[in-house]
Amino acid sequence: MPGYDYDLFVIGGGSGGVRAARVAASLGKRVGIAEEYRFGGTCVIRGCVPKKLYVYASQFPEHFADAAGYGWTVPEASFDWPTLVANKDREISRLEAIYKKNVEGAGGETFHSRAMIVDPHVVHLLDEDRTVTADQILIATGGRPAAHPALPGHEHCIFSNEAFDLKELPKAIMIEGGGYIAVEFANIFHGLGVDTTLVYRGKEILSRFDMDLRRTLHETMEKKGIKILCHSVTEQVRKRPDGRLEALLTSGKTLTVDQVMLAIGRIPNTENMGLEGTGIEMTAAGAIKVDDYSRTNIDNIWAIGDVTNRVQLTPVAIHEAMCFIETAFKGNPTAPDHETIATAVFSQPEIGTVGLSEDEAVKRFSDIEIYRASFRPMRHTLSGRDEKMLMKLVVDGTSRKVLGAHILGPDAGEMAQLLGIPLKAGLTKDDFDRTMAVHPTAAEELVTMYKPTYRVRDGQRV
Ligand code: NDP
């Protein structure tokens, strides 16, 4: 569009923003993108990527222990936290450079600056003290950990952002929350040798997942030595003269630890961006309100990813970016599909899941079949590790459609990705039954559970 500096200006260089900028630029559009911190965003810089690297790091003690059953003698191992942090930093710097280079390589222009919208077609780049104009503006500023100002002593607490770069590994940590981040970090810190306590306000961790997996993961984590206190909330955090922290819980218990980490959800980054002045509508939760096509109430301003608080997952932001490109630049209006999203929790053991949990399915369907297998995976036979794998299919007894697939155990995340395809395609249990198994694998269990373990009819287990 002549008259503007850019066809598209993107605010936020995370997974969603970078994808939109890169693809738009590769279509020949004049694209600018501003990122105030580091290209790559939460996922690359202080989320999924470093988290997974730390998960790998934390798994080695179990690998060393398991090796004995396979004939190996492993000398006493030691761990160096600064080495892990430094190696992680090197890897994310490499990825950060790739993200930036990909946009520039496609012809886009990158800015290291905070950006504010001053008018529906005007963006002010604060760090450059420069104003640019754009035909279309895309907001992809993501989110950040929810603060907890109501908690006395909250200033002593850290969030996942800081947890990655602690100067030293704490001897003891308390983590508040029972969601993805709390559970993943509890397993990471425990695996690295930290005395770890998870404090969760509800009755069982991971409230949005299948109850069978939640209970089994809880038991397995406790068996490893992670302390989990449900029905508990921190009332106060106090710093002792020796620098250690005391967390006072509603149960009356006091925990003495070196770090208290809060993982109580994430909130959209929408402040000080000029949104109010431009008249962009927000939801009650402070997210940018968008229609089915990620368009805000202002015709040429769009928003994708965590800032819209639809589903806070990296692949969702990327998918929304691709749909935005179709809609805004290819004349092919495409609404992102947020149904049946496969996801993983990188706990130890892992959770991989897609579709409806048993409880959700029972609420929506009158005749449910549950296929459930709990077994010791082959890799744990010689190691002697007392850990079960759990697989569960939730099937609509009437249409035979597989509504949900839930796995707890090694490589569950990898399996969830593949199970996402048949569930998205709406395949039936009969399709699963006529699929040949791959032997010997753990995943073969998914196509060899021929008889329902139980049924739930009109809410009653029969
Ligand atoms: P989640 O929404 O997963 O969990 C938040 C947890 O904090 C819940 O257990 C919630 O309890 C609890 N909580 C909320 N408010 C309070 C409070 N005031 N006091 C005490 N507890 C509270 O958020 P996370 O922060 O763990 O992660 C944010 C998002 O990031 C996730 O929803 C997920 O979408 C994404 N993510 C994805 C990952 C992956 O794909 N593997 C990894 C990490 C993050 P309750 O259950 O009772 O509401």
PDB file of C-alpha atoms in Angstrom, residues 52 55-56 59 213 217 344-352 387 389-390 407-415:
ATOM      1  CA  LYS A  52      13.134 -28.551  27.761  1.00  0.00           C
ATOM      2  CA  VAL A  55      14.260 -31.147  31.699  1.00  0.00           C
ATOM      3  CA  TYR A  56      16.933 -33.118  29.843  1.00  0.00           C
ATOM      4  CA  GLN A  59      16.772 -36.562  33.877  1.00  0.00           C
ATOM      5  CA  LEU A 213      -3.195 -38.906  34.827  1.00  0.00           C
ATOM      6  CA  LEU A 217       1.574 -38.279  38.143  1.00  0.00           C
ATOM      7  CA  ALA A 344       2.344 -32.085  26.650  1.00  0.00           C
ATOM      8  CA  VAL A 345       3.438 -31.404  30.184  1.00  0.00           C
ATOM      9  CA  PHE A 346       7.155 -32.088  30.498  1.00  0.00           C
ATOM     10  CA  SER A 347       6.831 -33.517  33.939  1.00  0.00           C
ATOM     11  CA  GLN A 348       8.702 -36.691  34.829  1.00  0.00           C
ATOM     12  CA  PRO A 349       7.026 -38.897  33.708  1.00  0.00           C
ATOM     13  CA  GLU A 350       5.662 -36.820  30.845  1.00  0.00           C
ATOM     14  CA  ILE A 351       2.025 -36.179  30.035  1.00  0.00           C
ATOM     15  CA  GLY A 352       0.832 -36.184  26.440  1.00  0.00           C
ATOM     16  CA  GLU A 387       7.107 -46.555  37.467  1.00  0.00           C
ATOM     17  CA  MET A 389       2.930 -46.006  32.170  1.00  0.00           C
ATOM     18  CA  LEU A 390      -0.723 -45.076  31.723  1.00  0.00           C
ATOM     19  CA  ILE A 407      -0.740 -40.800  28.087  1.00  0.00           C
ATOM     20  CA  LEU A 408       1.547 -40.645  31.095  1.00  0.00           C
ATOM     21  CA  GLY A 409       5.018 -42.038  30.621  1.00  0.00           C
ATOM     22  CA  PRO A 410       8.240 -41.791  28.623  1.00  0.00           C
ATOM     23  CA  ASP A 411       7.845 -39.953  25.289  1.00  0.00           C
ATOM     24  CA  ALA A 412       4.178 -39.152  25.947  1.00  0.00           C
ATOM     25  CA  GLY A 413       4.641 -35.729  24.321  1.00  0.00           C
ATOM     26  CA  GLU A 414       5.923 -37.293  21.102  1.00  0.00           C
ATOM     27  CA  MET A 415       2.953 -39.682  21.054  1.00  0.00           C
TER      28      MET A 415
END
